[in-house]
Amino acid sequence: MARGGGGGGEEAAEEEREVSEALTADSSARRTSTTGPQMEMMKERFAKLLLGEDMSGGGKGVCTALAISNAITNLCATIFGQLWRLEPLLPEKKTMWRREMDWLLCVSDHIVELVPTWQTFPDGSKLEIMTSRPRSDLYINLPALRKLDHMLLEILESFRDPEFWYVDQGICPPDRDGSAPFMLTFHRRDEKWWLPVPRVPPGGVGETTRRQLEHKRDCASQILKAAMAINSNALAEMDVPDSYLDSLPKNGRATLGDIIYRYITSDQFSPDCLLDCLDLSSEYQALEIANRVEASIYVWRRRGTSGAASRAGNKSSWGIVKDMIMDTEKRDDLLADRAEGLLMCLKQRFPGLTQTSLDTSKIQYNKDVGKSILESYSRVLESLASNIIARIDDLLYVDERSRQAELLPTAGAGSGKISCMPAMSASSVPAYPVVSTSGTPPPYATAYATPSFSPAQLSSPSKIGRALLVDRRSHDGRAFDGSMEFMGMAVSNAVFDLPGL
């Protein structure tokens, strides 16, 4: 009997084990069938990263840092490249964004640094050991970027069942309520003909909706400032490529041109007065001058460094020659400081400047994967935040004109059009192009033309001229002292914690 009972127990255990294995196999098969396509997609993405975007395997790929930067940029262009309306993302696009960003960002889990810690044993003794933790810049900034990403998606998600709608340009359908058509049309001065036109009911949206729109714009502006701070700090920490330094002219005059060089070397130098004299009516002219001023900084700094190195290797006791060399180095340092001040004033006056040649070169030749992740992630969030701000600005402008037309029906009927104000020219922020792998042409490959004076009489560029400088940083510039304010907190650099988010 005992033996029989034991045999029955063994049979029951065996049967239970078989059932458990069957359930496990079924669960595994179901899980495999669900995640199979995603697994294959992930393998393809990582294979492309490992091969440096050269799927032929011919060894012509780019470095891993640039491959990840390009992958994040391309993903943003795929998901948000046609963000033309204030509406929630499609569920499949949102899922794709989060899934593939998790794939790309998981690389940062293995970028660690060793720090000393104390380990306590059961007997009470302690031993100092080295433990790994995420690198400090990633540990602080990457969670902040994830939070900013989540906040931007929440802003888009909040535009459900809105009081406004969109129509394609050139189409003027009747109002939704079947009343007389809303006669005021919206014309863009920036020639963004492909963007749909926002429409509001006669008299504009409700006060509650307008307050919510203004609040969402303020939130997006704060997010933009935070992303700009992280991006600027990531670029500042990247090494200057040798190819960029080799492409620079040999002296500051050849770099700056005669006019800027004369002003920057004069005894009475004022960066604001110099900028007032230059023709900065377009983005291209302002960016050209920024490239030249930034290059002159490295020309003078490098010359001072090389002079100090040569003097250290020279055992000569010629006092006169030594004094001449020291005077030259002091002059180079002074000119480099002036150029830095001029570049800072230029960026403060025109916060919408695109990335300079140095920034592009840093991104292309950067080898640090962690810095590449921070730079590209913050850059695409800047683009998304700028687009949201531009869409809200368009809507608020149309709403304001609709309210004015309701109060002054005669004047509104006489005009019949709503012209987009110049500040709205940032209504569409272009997706950031992938950095060319063939090498960015050096900014000084061709002869530099001397910048012309502004046709205006020694006055600052007009507001219309400044409004033409539209890009990812058009909406919210930096504070005058270079610091930022994010959620009521002063931010002087990109390494900061965001506990309140």
mmCIF file of C-alpha atoms in Angstrom, residues 7 93 147 379 494:
data_model
loop_
_atom_site.group_PDB
_atom_site.id
_atom_site.type_symbol
_atom_site.label_atom_id
_atom_site.label_comp_id
_atom_site.label_asym_id
_atom_site.label_seq_id
_atom_site.Cartn_x
_atom_site.Cartn_y
_atom_site.Cartn_z
ATOM 1 C CA GLY A 7 3.993 5.334 -6.993
ATOM 2 C CA LYS A 93 3.662 56.317 -33.993
ATOM 3 C CA LYS A 147 10.990 63.512 -18.705
ATOM 4 C CA ARG A 379 18.411 68.406 -30.407
ATOM 5 C CA ALA A 494 23.296 71.527 -18.874
#
